Coordinates of C-alpha atoms in Angstrom, one line a residue:
M1 CA -21.2 -33.7 20.3
D2 CA -20.5 -32.9 16.2
Q3 CA -17.7 -30.3 15.4
N4 CA -20.1 -27.5 14.0
A5 CA -23.1 -28.2 17.2
R6 CA -19.9 -27.8 19.1
R7 CA -18.7 -24.5 17.7
R8 CA -22.5 -23.0 17.8
F9 CA -22.4 -23.5 21.6
L10 CA -19.0 -21.6 21.4
V11 CA -19.9 -18.5 19.8
N12 CA -23.6 -18.7 20.7
A13 CA -21.7 -18.6 24.8
G14 CA -19.6 -15.4 23.7
Y15 CA -16.7 -17.5 23.8
G16 CA -15.9 -18.4 20.4
I17 CA -12.5 -18.5 19.1
G18 CA -13.7 -15.7 16.0
A19 CA -16.4 -14.3 19.0
Y20 CA -13.6 -13.5 21.3
A21 CA -11.0 -12.3 18.3
F22 CA -13.5 -10.2 16.8
S23 CA -14.9 -8.9 20.4
G24 CA -11.6 -6.6 20.9
L25 CA -13.1 -4.6 17.9
L26 CA -16.4 -3.9 19.0
P27 CA -17.1 -0.4 20.9
G28 CA -16.5 -1.6 24.6
G29 CA -15.0 -5.0 23.6
G30 CA -18.7 -6.3 24.1
F31 CA -20.2 -9.3 21.6
I32 CA -22.7 -8.7 19.1
S33 CA -25.7 -10.5 17.2
S34 CA -25.6 -11.3 14.0
V35 CA -28.2 -8.8 13.3
Q36 CA -25.4 -5.9 14.4
A37 CA -22.5 -7.7 12.9
A38 CA -22.8 -6.1 9.5
E39 CA -22.3 -2.7 11.5
Y40 CA -19.1 -3.5 12.6
L41 CA -17.6 -5.3 10.3
D42 CA -15.3 -2.3 9.5
P43 CA -14.3 -0.1 12.8
L44 CA -12.6 2.5 10.3
A45 CA -15.4 3.1 8.7
P46 CA -16.1 7.3 8.8
K47 CA -18.0 8.4 11.4
Q48 CA -19.7 11.3 12.2
P49 CA -18.2 14.4 14.7
H50 CA -19.9 15.5 17.4
H51 CA -20.0 18.8 15.7
A52 CA -18.8 20.6 13.3
A53 CA -15.4 20.4 13.2
K54 CA -12.3 23.6 12.2
A55 CA -9.6 20.8 12.2
K56 CA -9.6 17.7 9.5
A57 CA -5.7 16.5 10.4
V58 CA -3.0 16.8 12.9
I59 CA 0.4 16.8 13.1
W60 CA 1.4 16.1 16.8
L61 CA 5.7 17.3 17.1
H62 CA 6.5 15.8 19.9
M63 CA 10.3 17.2 21.3
A64 CA 11.7 13.9 23.4
G65 CA 13.3 14.6 25.9
A66 CA 12.3 18.0 26.9
P67 CA 13.8 21.5 25.4
S68 CA 13.8 24.2 27.9
T69 CA 11.3 26.3 26.7
L70 CA 12.8 29.0 28.8
D71 CA 15.5 29.0 26.3
L72 CA 13.2 28.9 23.1
F73 CA 10.4 30.8 23.3
D74 CA 9.8 32.5 27.2
Y75 CA 11.9 35.5 27.6
K76 CA 12.7 35.9 31.2
P77 CA 14.2 39.4 32.2
E78 CA 14.4 39.0 35.7
L79 CA 16.2 35.4 35.2
V80 CA 19.0 37.1 33.4
K81 CA 18.7 39.5 35.9
L82 CA 19.1 37.0 39.2
H83 CA 21.4 34.7 36.4
G84 CA 24.1 33.2 39.3
Q85 CA 21.9 33.6 42.6
P86 CA 20.0 31.3 44.4
L87 CA 16.9 30.3 44.1
P88 CA 14.7 32.9 46.1
D89 CA 12.6 31.6 48.7
S90 CA 9.2 33.4 47.8
F91 CA 9.7 31.2 44.0
S92 CA 11.2 27.3 46.4
K93 CA 8.1 27.4 48.7
N94 CA 6.1 23.7 48.2
L95 CA 9.1 22.8 45.7
K96 CA 9.4 19.3 45.2
T97 CA 12.5 19.0 42.8
A98 CA 12.2 16.8 39.6
T99 CA 15.4 14.3 40.2
D100 CA 18.1 14.2 42.8
G101 CA 20.7 17.0 41.2
G102 CA 19.8 19.6 43.2
V103 CA 18.7 23.1 43.1
G104 CA 21.2 24.9 41.8
A105 CA 22.2 28.8 41.2
L106 CA 19.4 30.4 38.7
Y107 CA 21.0 30.0 35.1
A108 CA 21.0 32.4 31.9
T109 CA 21.7 31.0 29.2
K110 CA 23.7 32.7 26.4
R111 CA 20.8 33.4 24.4
T112 CA 20.2 36.9 22.0
W113 CA 16.0 37.7 22.2
K114 CA 14.2 39.3 19.7
Q115 CA 10.2 40.0 19.3
Y116 CA 8.9 39.1 15.7
G117 CA 6.1 39.9 13.7
E118 CA 3.0 41.6 14.2
S119 CA 2.2 39.7 17.7
G120 CA 5.8 40.8 18.8
A121 CA 5.9 37.4 20.5
W122 CA 9.9 36.3 21.6
F123 CA 11.9 34.2 20.4
S124 CA 15.6 33.4 21.0
D125 CA 18.4 32.7 18.2
L126 CA 18.5 29.5 18.9
V127 CA 15.1 28.7 16.5
P128 CA 15.8 31.6 14.1
N129 CA 14.1 29.6 11.3
L130 CA 10.7 29.3 13.3
A131 CA 10.5 32.8 14.8
Q132 CA 9.6 34.0 10.7
H133 CA 5.9 32.5 11.8
A134 CA 5.6 34.3 14.8
D135 CA 2.0 35.4 13.6
K136 CA 0.9 32.0 12.4
I137 CA 1.5 30.5 16.6
C138 CA -1.0 30.0 19.0
F139 CA 1.4 29.9 22.4
L140 CA 0.7 28.7 25.6
K141 CA 3.1 29.6 28.2
G142 CA 0.9 28.8 31.3
S143 CA 1.4 24.8 30.1
K144 CA 1.8 22.3 33.3
T145 CA 1.4 18.9 34.0
E146 CA 2.0 16.2 36.4
G147 CA 4.7 13.8 37.1
S148 CA 8.7 14.9 37.1
T149 CA 10.1 11.5 35.3
H150 CA 10.2 11.2 31.4
V151 CA 8.3 7.7 31.4
I152 CA 5.2 8.5 33.7
A153 CA 5.1 12.7 32.1
S154 CA 5.0 11.3 28.5
L155 CA 2.5 8.8 29.4
K156 CA 0.1 11.8 30.3
L157 CA 0.6 13.8 27.4
H158 CA 0.2 11.1 24.8
T159 CA -2.7 9.1 27.2
S160 CA -4.3 10.8 30.0
G161 CA -2.5 8.4 32.3
L162 CA 0.0 8.1 34.4
V163 CA 0.7 4.2 33.9
P164 CA 0.6 2.3 31.0
G165 CA -2.8 0.6 29.2
R166 CA -4.7 3.7 28.1
P167 CA -4.8 4.9 24.1
A168 CA -3.2 7.4 22.6
L169 CA -4.7 10.6 21.2
G170 CA -4.7 9.0 18.0
S171 CA -6.3 6.3 18.8
W172 CA -9.0 8.5 20.3
I173 CA -9.2 10.4 17.2
Q174 CA -9.9 7.0 15.1
Y175 CA -12.1 5.3 17.2
G176 CA -14.2 8.9 17.2
L177 CA -14.2 9.8 13.6
G178 CA -12.6 6.9 11.4
T179 CA -10.6 6.8 8.4
N180 CA -10.5 9.4 5.7
N181 CA -8.5 7.1 3.2
P182 CA -9.3 3.1 3.2
D183 CA -5.6 2.2 1.9
L184 CA -3.6 4.1 4.6
P185 CA -3.9 3.6 8.6
A186 CA -5.8 6.5 10.3
F187 CA -2.6 7.2 12.6
V188 CA 0.9 6.9 11.8
V189 CA 4.3 7.5 13.9
L190 CA 7.3 9.1 12.1
A191 CA 10.5 9.3 14.8
N192 CA 13.9 10.3 13.3
G193 CA 17.6 9.5 14.9
R194 CA 18.5 8.2 18.0
S195 CA 17.3 7.8 21.4
T196 CA 13.2 8.1 20.2
G197 CA 12.3 4.5 21.6
G198 CA 12.9 4.4 25.1
G199 CA 11.6 6.8 28.8
G200 CA 8.5 6.1 27.8
R201 CA 8.6 7.7 24.8
G202 CA 8.6 4.6 22.4
Q203 CA 5.3 2.4 21.0
V204 CA 3.6 2.6 24.1
I205 CA 2.9 6.5 23.6
W206 CA 1.3 5.5 20.7
S207 CA -0.8 2.3 22.0
S208 CA -4.6 1.9 21.5
G209 CA -4.2 0.6 25.4
F210 CA -7.9 -0.6 26.0
L211 CA -9.6 0.4 22.6
P212 CA -9.3 -2.4 19.9
A213 CA -6.3 -3.0 18.0
V214 CA -6.9 -2.2 15.1
Y215 CA -6.5 1.7 16.4
Q216 CA -3.0 1.7 17.5
G217 CA -0.8 3.9 15.3
T218 CA 1.8 2.3 12.5
A219 CA 5.5 3.5 12.5
F220 CA 6.5 3.8 9.3
R221 CA 10.5 3.4 8.7
Q222 CA 12.9 5.5 6.7
G223 CA 13.4 4.9 3.3
D224 CA 10.8 4.1 0.6
S225 CA 9.5 0.8 2.2
P226 CA 7.9 2.4 5.3
I227 CA 6.5 -0.8 7.2
L228 CA 7.7 -3.9 7.5
H229 CA 7.3 -7.1 5.9
L230 CA 5.0 -4.8 3.8
D231 CA 6.6 -6.1 0.2
R232 CA 4.7 -8.5 -2.1
P233 CA 7.2 -12.1 -1.4
A234 CA 9.6 -12.2 -3.8
G235 CA 9.2 -14.4 -6.9
V236 CA 5.0 -13.6 -6.5
S237 CA 3.8 -11.7 -9.2
D238 CA 0.7 -8.9 -8.0
V239 CA -1.8 -11.2 -10.2
E240 CA -0.7 -14.3 -8.7
Q241 CA -1.2 -12.7 -5.3
R242 CA -4.5 -11.1 -6.7
N243 CA -5.8 -14.7 -7.1
T244 CA -4.8 -15.9 -3.8
L245 CA -6.1 -13.1 -2.0
E246 CA -9.8 -13.5 -3.9
L247 CA -9.1 -17.7 -3.6
L248 CA -9.5 -16.5 0.1
K249 CA -12.0 -14.7 0.6
N250 CA -14.2 -16.9 -1.9
L251 CA -13.6 -19.9 1.2
N252 CA -14.0 -17.9 3.8
Q253 CA -17.0 -16.5 2.8
R254 CA -18.7 -18.9 2.3
T255 CA -17.3 -20.3 5.3
A256 CA -18.6 -16.9 6.8
A257 CA -22.2 -17.4 5.7
R258 CA -22.9 -20.3 7.8
Y259 CA -21.6 -18.5 10.9
P260 CA -22.6 -14.9 10.9
A261 CA -22.4 -14.4 14.2
D262 CA -18.3 -14.9 14.4
T263 CA -17.3 -12.0 12.4
E264 CA -13.4 -12.8 12.5
L265 CA -13.2 -14.3 9.3
E266 CA -15.0 -10.9 7.6
A267 CA -12.2 -8.6 9.3
R268 CA -9.1 -10.6 8.4
L269 CA -10.1 -10.7 5.1
R270 CA -10.6 -6.6 5.4
S271 CA -7.5 -6.6 6.9
Y272 CA -5.6 -9.1 3.9
D273 CA -7.2 -6.1 2.0
L274 CA -5.7 -3.7 3.0
A275 CA -2.3 -4.6 3.1
Y276 CA -2.7 -5.3 -0.2
R277 CA -3.6 -1.6 -1.5
M278 CA -0.9 -0.5 1.0
Q279 CA 1.8 -2.4 -0.7
K280 CA 0.9 0.7 -3.4
S281 CA -0.1 3.1 -1.6
A282 CA 2.5 3.5 1.6
P283 CA 5.2 3.4 -0.4
E284 CA 3.8 6.3 -3.1
A285 CA 2.1 8.4 0.5
V286 CA 6.2 8.9 1.4
D287 CA 7.9 9.1 -1.4
L288 CA 9.5 12.7 -2.6
S289 CA 10.4 11.6 -4.9
K290 CA 7.6 14.9 -7.3
E291 CA 8.5 17.3 -4.8
T292 CA 10.2 19.8 -6.4
D293 CA 13.8 20.8 -5.5
A294 CA 12.3 24.1 -3.8
T295 CA 10.0 22.8 -1.2
K296 CA 12.8 20.2 -0.2
K297 CA 15.3 22.9 0.3
L298 CA 12.4 24.2 2.1
Y299 CA 12.4 21.7 4.9
G300 CA 15.8 21.3 4.7
L301 CA 16.6 18.1 3.0
D302 CA 19.3 19.9 1.4
D303 CA 21.6 19.9 4.8
K304 CA 22.9 17.3 6.3
S305 CA 21.5 18.0 10.1
T306 CA 18.1 18.7 9.3
V307 CA 17.7 15.7 6.4
E308 CA 16.3 13.6 8.6
Y309 CA 13.6 15.4 10.4
G310 CA 12.8 17.3 7.8
T311 CA 11.7 14.5 5.6
N312 CA 9.6 13.0 8.2
L313 CA 7.6 16.9 8.5
L314 CA 7.4 16.5 4.3
R315 CA 5.8 13.2 4.7
A316 CA 4.3 14.0 7.3
R317 CA 2.3 16.3 5.0
R318 CA 2.3 14.4 2.0
L319 CA -0.1 11.7 4.9
I320 CA -2.0 14.7 5.7
E321 CA -3.2 15.4 2.1
K322 CA -4.1 12.2 1.6
G323 CA -6.2 11.7 4.6
V324 CA -4.6 10.4 7.8
R325 CA -5.8 11.5 10.6
F326 CA -3.1 11.9 13.0
V327 CA 0.6 12.1 12.1
H328 CA 2.9 11.9 15.6
V329 CA 6.3 12.8 14.7
I330 CA 9.5 12.5 17.5
S331 CA 12.5 14.2 17.6
G332 CA 15.3 12.6 18.2
S333 CA 19.1 13.1 18.2
P334 CA 21.4 13.1 15.6
D335 CA 24.0 10.3 17.9
D336 CA 24.4 8.5 20.4
S337 CA 26.3 11.8 22.6
L338 CA 23.0 14.1 23.0
P339 CA 20.3 11.7 25.4
D340 CA 17.8 14.1 22.7
W341 CA 16.9 17.5 24.6
D342 CA 17.3 15.8 28.0
A343 CA 20.0 18.6 28.6
H344 CA 20.7 17.7 32.5
N345 CA 24.5 19.6 31.4
N346 CA 26.0 21.2 28.4
I347 CA 22.7 22.8 27.1
E348 CA 24.5 24.9 25.0
K349 CA 26.0 22.0 22.8
N350 CA 22.7 19.8 23.4
H351 CA 19.9 22.9 22.6
G352 CA 22.5 24.2 19.7
T353 CA 22.5 20.7 17.9
M354 CA 18.6 20.1 18.8
A355 CA 17.3 23.3 17.6
K356 CA 19.2 23.0 14.8
L357 CA 17.8 19.8 13.9
V358 CA 14.1 20.8 14.2
D359 CA 13.9 24.8 13.4
K360 CA 14.1 25.1 9.6
P361 CA 11.9 22.0 9.0
I362 CA 9.4 23.0 11.3
A363 CA 9.3 26.8 9.2
G364 CA 9.0 24.5 6.1
L365 CA 6.2 22.3 7.6
L366 CA 4.0 26.2 8.6
A367 CA 4.8 27.6 4.9
D368 CA 4.4 24.7 2.9
L369 CA 1.0 24.1 4.6
E370 CA 0.0 27.8 4.6
A371 CA 0.8 27.9 0.6
R372 CA -0.9 24.4 -0.1
G373 CA -4.1 26.1 1.7
L374 CA -3.9 22.9 4.8
L375 CA -3.2 25.1 7.7
K376 CA -7.2 25.9 8.1
D377 CA -7.5 22.2 8.5
T378 CA -4.6 21.2 9.8
L379 CA -3.5 21.2 13.7
V380 CA 0.2 21.5 14.5
V381 CA 1.3 20.4 18.2
W382 CA 4.5 21.7 19.1
T383 CA 5.0 20.3 22.9
S384 CA 7.1 17.5 25.1
E385 CA 6.5 15.2 28.7
F386 CA 7.5 19.0 30.2
G387 CA 9.5 22.1 30.4
R388 CA 13.1 22.5 32.3
T389 CA 13.7 24.6 35.6
P390 CA 15.1 27.6 35.4
Y391 CA 17.9 26.9 37.8
G392 CA 20.8 24.6 36.7
Q393 CA 22.1 21.5 37.2
T394 CA 25.7 20.0 37.1
G395 CA 26.8 23.7 36.5
D396 CA 25.5 23.9 32.7
G397 CA 22.3 21.7 32.4
R398 CA 18.5 22.1 34.0
D399 CA 16.4 20.3 36.0
H400 CA 12.6 18.4 34.5
N401 CA 10.2 21.2 35.6
P402 CA 6.3 19.9 35.1
W403 CA 5.1 22.9 36.8
G404 CA 5.4 25.6 34.0
F405 CA 6.5 25.9 30.5
T406 CA 5.5 26.3 26.7
S407 CA 3.7 24.4 24.1
W408 CA 2.3 25.9 21.0
V409 CA -0.3 25.2 18.6
A410 CA -0.7 26.4 14.8
G411 CA -3.8 26.0 12.0
G412 CA -7.2 24.0 12.4
G413 CA -9.1 27.1 14.0
I414 CA -6.9 27.9 17.0
K415 CA -6.4 32.1 17.1
A416 CA -3.0 32.9 14.8
G417 CA -0.4 35.7 17.0
Y418 CA -1.8 34.7 20.3
T419 CA 0.1 34.3 23.5
H420 CA -2.8 32.9 26.1
G421 CA -0.6 32.2 29.5
A422 CA 2.3 33.2 31.4
T423 CA 4.6 31.5 33.5
D424 CA 6.1 33.1 36.9
E425 CA 8.8 35.9 36.8
I426 CA 11.8 33.9 36.3
G427 CA 9.5 30.3 34.2
L428 CA 9.0 28.8 37.2
R429 CA 5.7 27.8 37.4
A430 CA 2.3 29.0 35.8
A431 CA 1.6 31.2 36.7
S432 CA -1.9 32.6 34.3
G433 CA -3.8 30.9 31.8
I434 CA -3.2 27.5 33.0
V435 CA -3.7 24.7 30.6
D436 CA -2.6 20.6 31.7
T437 CA -2.3 18.2 29.2
Y438 CA -5.9 17.1 29.4
D439 CA -7.2 20.2 28.2
L440 CA -4.3 20.5 25.5
Q441 CA -6.2 17.5 24.5
A442 CA -9.8 18.5 25.1
T443 CA -8.9 21.1 22.7
L444 CA -7.2 19.2 20.1
L445 CA -10.3 16.8 20.6
H446 CA -13.0 19.7 20.0
Q447 CA -11.6 21.2 17.4
L448 CA -11.8 18.1 15.0
G449 CA -15.3 17.5 15.9
L450 CA -14.8 15.7 19.3
D451 CA -16.6 16.1 22.8
H452 CA -14.0 14.7 24.9
R453 CA -16.5 14.1 27.6
K454 CA -18.9 12.4 24.6
L455 CA -16.2 10.2 23.1
T456 CA -16.2 7.2 25.4
F457 CA -15.1 3.2 25.6
Q458 CA -17.0 1.4 28.4
Y459 CA -14.2 -0.6 29.4
Q460 CA -14.2 -3.5 32.3
G461 CA -17.3 -1.9 33.5
R462 CA -16.6 1.9 33.1
Q463 CA -17.3 4.3 31.1
E464 CA -13.4 5.4 30.3
K465 CA -13.2 9.2 28.7
A466 CA -10.3 10.0 26.8
T467 CA -8.9 12.3 28.7
T468 CA -10.4 10.6 31.8
V469 CA -12.3 12.1 34.1
F470 CA -10.1 16.3 33.5
G471 CA -10.0 18.2 31.2
D472 CA -12.0 21.5 29.7
V473 CA -11.5 23.0 26.1
V474 CA -9.2 26.3 26.3
Q475 CA -12.3 28.2 24.8
E476 CA -9.8 31.5 24.9
I477 CA -7.3 30.7 21.7
I478 CA -10.5 29.1 19.2
T479 CA -11.5 31.4 16.8

């Protein structure tokens, strides 16, 4: 069998190297005919939503390590009253503790609480800047999840799965809507500080899972060159690089014309072109030199403690302005002395440091988005893998709490200045308006014009959905 005949046989059989590689770019991972090939050459082409969208982009603020929302947003006078007493039996019934630390006495930290805005939302003294934006925020105070470990709960929050292998929400959004800017990734990840890679909070939570790899998140680094190996090789001019790409394009197009069912070459050429365009577009997208001093100060870039996280949030705003659909911002600790928000001990030091790191930048982001008319089209999501217990651990910390905590959303057609749901009197379990992470994802997809029941991908003979088989849109929080 000659080489051409052998190649045709392999391609027609569906297992040619090129066909197999490109099959990963197709809905369901299937093989396509030459007639269908042109339709799928650009998997990131803009797609029509299922219904009219109220939002265009998401900025997801992941508080890695799980802050105690009891000490930020969920004021519980009864917890203050019962401080130091054992957990009452009425609350501990059927309670399976999260770790081996046991159940300590009820613990109220030394917080000062006030109500803000026309909504009268409660904020502690840990977040004074964010409190000024109370009337922009929709609180989900009946949030709950499954899994008492960071790995499991974080996977569920971001991928709706309890084990690795499922796509992140940002990947599903790319798959469902395509890109708004072909010169930039549609799903960008911005992490700061330390302790942002372990415990299920690393690349696995921005993976494309069983979706084609083209939909995975792209991590941007700090500094002027946000993507590794993006810069043009030393000694190669722009003209030389462009000429090389044109030569490769011409040669590969001639070959591709002979084998129209083998789309690997065309797909690879598109990736070359995207990388070339990103050499200019990506650094420009994160270049803050043209931002005013007032804007930089708004995000806390003039303060050593907030400059890194503030830089990421200002970059996030610039990215969604340029058409990026999903920006995943992961908070990390400033040094090795703190395990991000994971305050099993010394919660006063931990939360005092971590809250200061994010409070002013997030307040600045909300103010900046509103001033630029972007908040109405942008969903800002503040959440974590779970919350923390009202009882103490190791004397001055809190354990993991998947049973009841607070998340919040702002912008993008979500009711502003509204509180949905509540935990019980001491903040242990969600008691009303319960919102599971499945429901949160379904609601965000809905606001972007995607029906989580119709957003499907065929994988191993099953029609997989973004939120598995669970999730309901929280209609009460939608305008």
